[in-house]
Each structure stands twice: as structure tokens, then as C-alpha cells.
PDB file of C-alpha atoms in Angstrom:
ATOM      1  CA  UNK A1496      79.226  58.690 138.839  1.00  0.00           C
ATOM      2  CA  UNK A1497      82.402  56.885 137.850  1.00  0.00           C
ATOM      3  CA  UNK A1498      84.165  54.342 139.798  1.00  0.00           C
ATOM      4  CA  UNK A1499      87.832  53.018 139.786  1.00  0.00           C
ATOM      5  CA  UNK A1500      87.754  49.982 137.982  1.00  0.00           C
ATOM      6  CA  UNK A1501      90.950  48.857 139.332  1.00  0.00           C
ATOM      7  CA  UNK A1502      94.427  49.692 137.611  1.00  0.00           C
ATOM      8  CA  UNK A1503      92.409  52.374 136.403  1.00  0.00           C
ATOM      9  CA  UNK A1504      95.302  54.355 134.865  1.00  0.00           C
ATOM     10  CA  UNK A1505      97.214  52.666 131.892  1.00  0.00           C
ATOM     11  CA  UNK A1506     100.081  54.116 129.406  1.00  0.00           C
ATOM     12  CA  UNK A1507      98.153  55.598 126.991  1.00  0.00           C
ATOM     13  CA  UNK A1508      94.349  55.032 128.557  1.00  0.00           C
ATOM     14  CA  UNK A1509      91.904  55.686 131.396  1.00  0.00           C
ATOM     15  CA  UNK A1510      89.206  53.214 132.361  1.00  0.00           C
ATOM     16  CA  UNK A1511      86.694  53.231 134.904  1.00  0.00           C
ATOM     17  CA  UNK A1512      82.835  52.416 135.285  1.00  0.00           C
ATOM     18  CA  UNK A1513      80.463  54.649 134.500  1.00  0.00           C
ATOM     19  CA  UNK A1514      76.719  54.281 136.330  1.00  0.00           C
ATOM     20  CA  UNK A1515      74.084  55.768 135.097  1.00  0.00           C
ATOM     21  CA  UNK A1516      70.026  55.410 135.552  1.00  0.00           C
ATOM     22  CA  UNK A1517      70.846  52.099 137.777  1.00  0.00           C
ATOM     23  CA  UNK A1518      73.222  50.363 134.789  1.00  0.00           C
ATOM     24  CA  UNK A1519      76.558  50.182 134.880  1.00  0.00           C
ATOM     25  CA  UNK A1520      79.041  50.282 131.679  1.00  0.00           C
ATOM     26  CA  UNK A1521      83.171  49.698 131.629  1.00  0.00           C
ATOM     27  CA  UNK A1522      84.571  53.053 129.267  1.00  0.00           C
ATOM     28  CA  UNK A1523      88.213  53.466 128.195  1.00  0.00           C
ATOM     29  CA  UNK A1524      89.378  56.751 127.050  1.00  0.00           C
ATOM     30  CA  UNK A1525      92.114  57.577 125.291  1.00  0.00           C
ATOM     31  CA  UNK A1526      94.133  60.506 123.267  1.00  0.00           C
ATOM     32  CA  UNK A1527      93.798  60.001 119.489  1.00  0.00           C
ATOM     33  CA  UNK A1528      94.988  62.145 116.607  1.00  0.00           C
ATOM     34  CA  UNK A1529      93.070  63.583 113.543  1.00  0.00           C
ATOM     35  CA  UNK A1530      94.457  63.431 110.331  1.00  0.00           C
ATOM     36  CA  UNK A1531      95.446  67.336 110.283  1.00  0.00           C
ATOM     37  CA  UNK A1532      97.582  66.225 113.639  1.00  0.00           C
ATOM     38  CA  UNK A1533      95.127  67.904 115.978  1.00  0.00           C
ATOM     39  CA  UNK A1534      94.628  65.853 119.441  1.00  0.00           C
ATOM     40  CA  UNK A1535      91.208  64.619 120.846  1.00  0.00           C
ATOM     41  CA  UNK A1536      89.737  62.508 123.564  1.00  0.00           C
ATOM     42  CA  UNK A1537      87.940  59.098 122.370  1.00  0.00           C
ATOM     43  CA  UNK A1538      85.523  57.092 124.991  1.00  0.00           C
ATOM     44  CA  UNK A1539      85.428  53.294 123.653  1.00  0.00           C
ATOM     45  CA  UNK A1540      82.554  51.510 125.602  1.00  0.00           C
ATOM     46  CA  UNK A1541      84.604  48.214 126.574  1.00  0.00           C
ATOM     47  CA  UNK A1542      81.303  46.140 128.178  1.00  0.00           C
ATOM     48  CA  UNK A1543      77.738  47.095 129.038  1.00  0.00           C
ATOM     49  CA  UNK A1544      75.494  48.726 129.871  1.00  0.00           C
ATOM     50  CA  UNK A1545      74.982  46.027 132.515  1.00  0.00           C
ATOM     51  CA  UNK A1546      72.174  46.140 135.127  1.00  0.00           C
ATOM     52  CA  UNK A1547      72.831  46.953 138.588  1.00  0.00           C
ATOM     53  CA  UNK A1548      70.554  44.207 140.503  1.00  0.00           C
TER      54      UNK A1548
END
């Protein structure tokens, strides 16, 4: 399940909260490029996993 963190949408990035097996972590993903120029999707974990109480 993901949830809108906000201002979810950014120039450049997505971030939201992911929740998972009752913890909760804050992900940004974002469009980076290989060194042969080909395009891919990276998810950065930006805080957690946090414990939802």
C-alpha cells in the first residue's frame, strides 16, 4: 500500500510511503541514466522502516 506523502510529485521525483507488514518507510523514486545512456527507475529509501504503533 502506498500513501501520498504530501507534495508527493516533484520535478524530477516521486515520493510517497510505503507500508508493509505493519511498518511504514518514506521512498523517493526517480529516473536515472546508465552509463551506455539507457534510462531506469531508482527507489532511494529516504527514512524507515518505522513502526506503525
Amino acid at each position: 500500500m502506498y500513501l501520498n506523502a504530501g507534495s508527493c510529485v516533484h520535478p524530477g521525483c516521486i515520493t510517497a510511503i510505503e507500508l508493509e507488514q505493519m511498518q511504514m518507510t518514506l521512498v523517493k523514486w526517480k529516473v536515472a541514466t546508465r552509463p551506455d545512456m539507457t534510462m531506469y527507475v531508482v527507489r532511494d529509501k529516504l527514512a524507515g522502516p518505522a513502526a506503525i504503533l
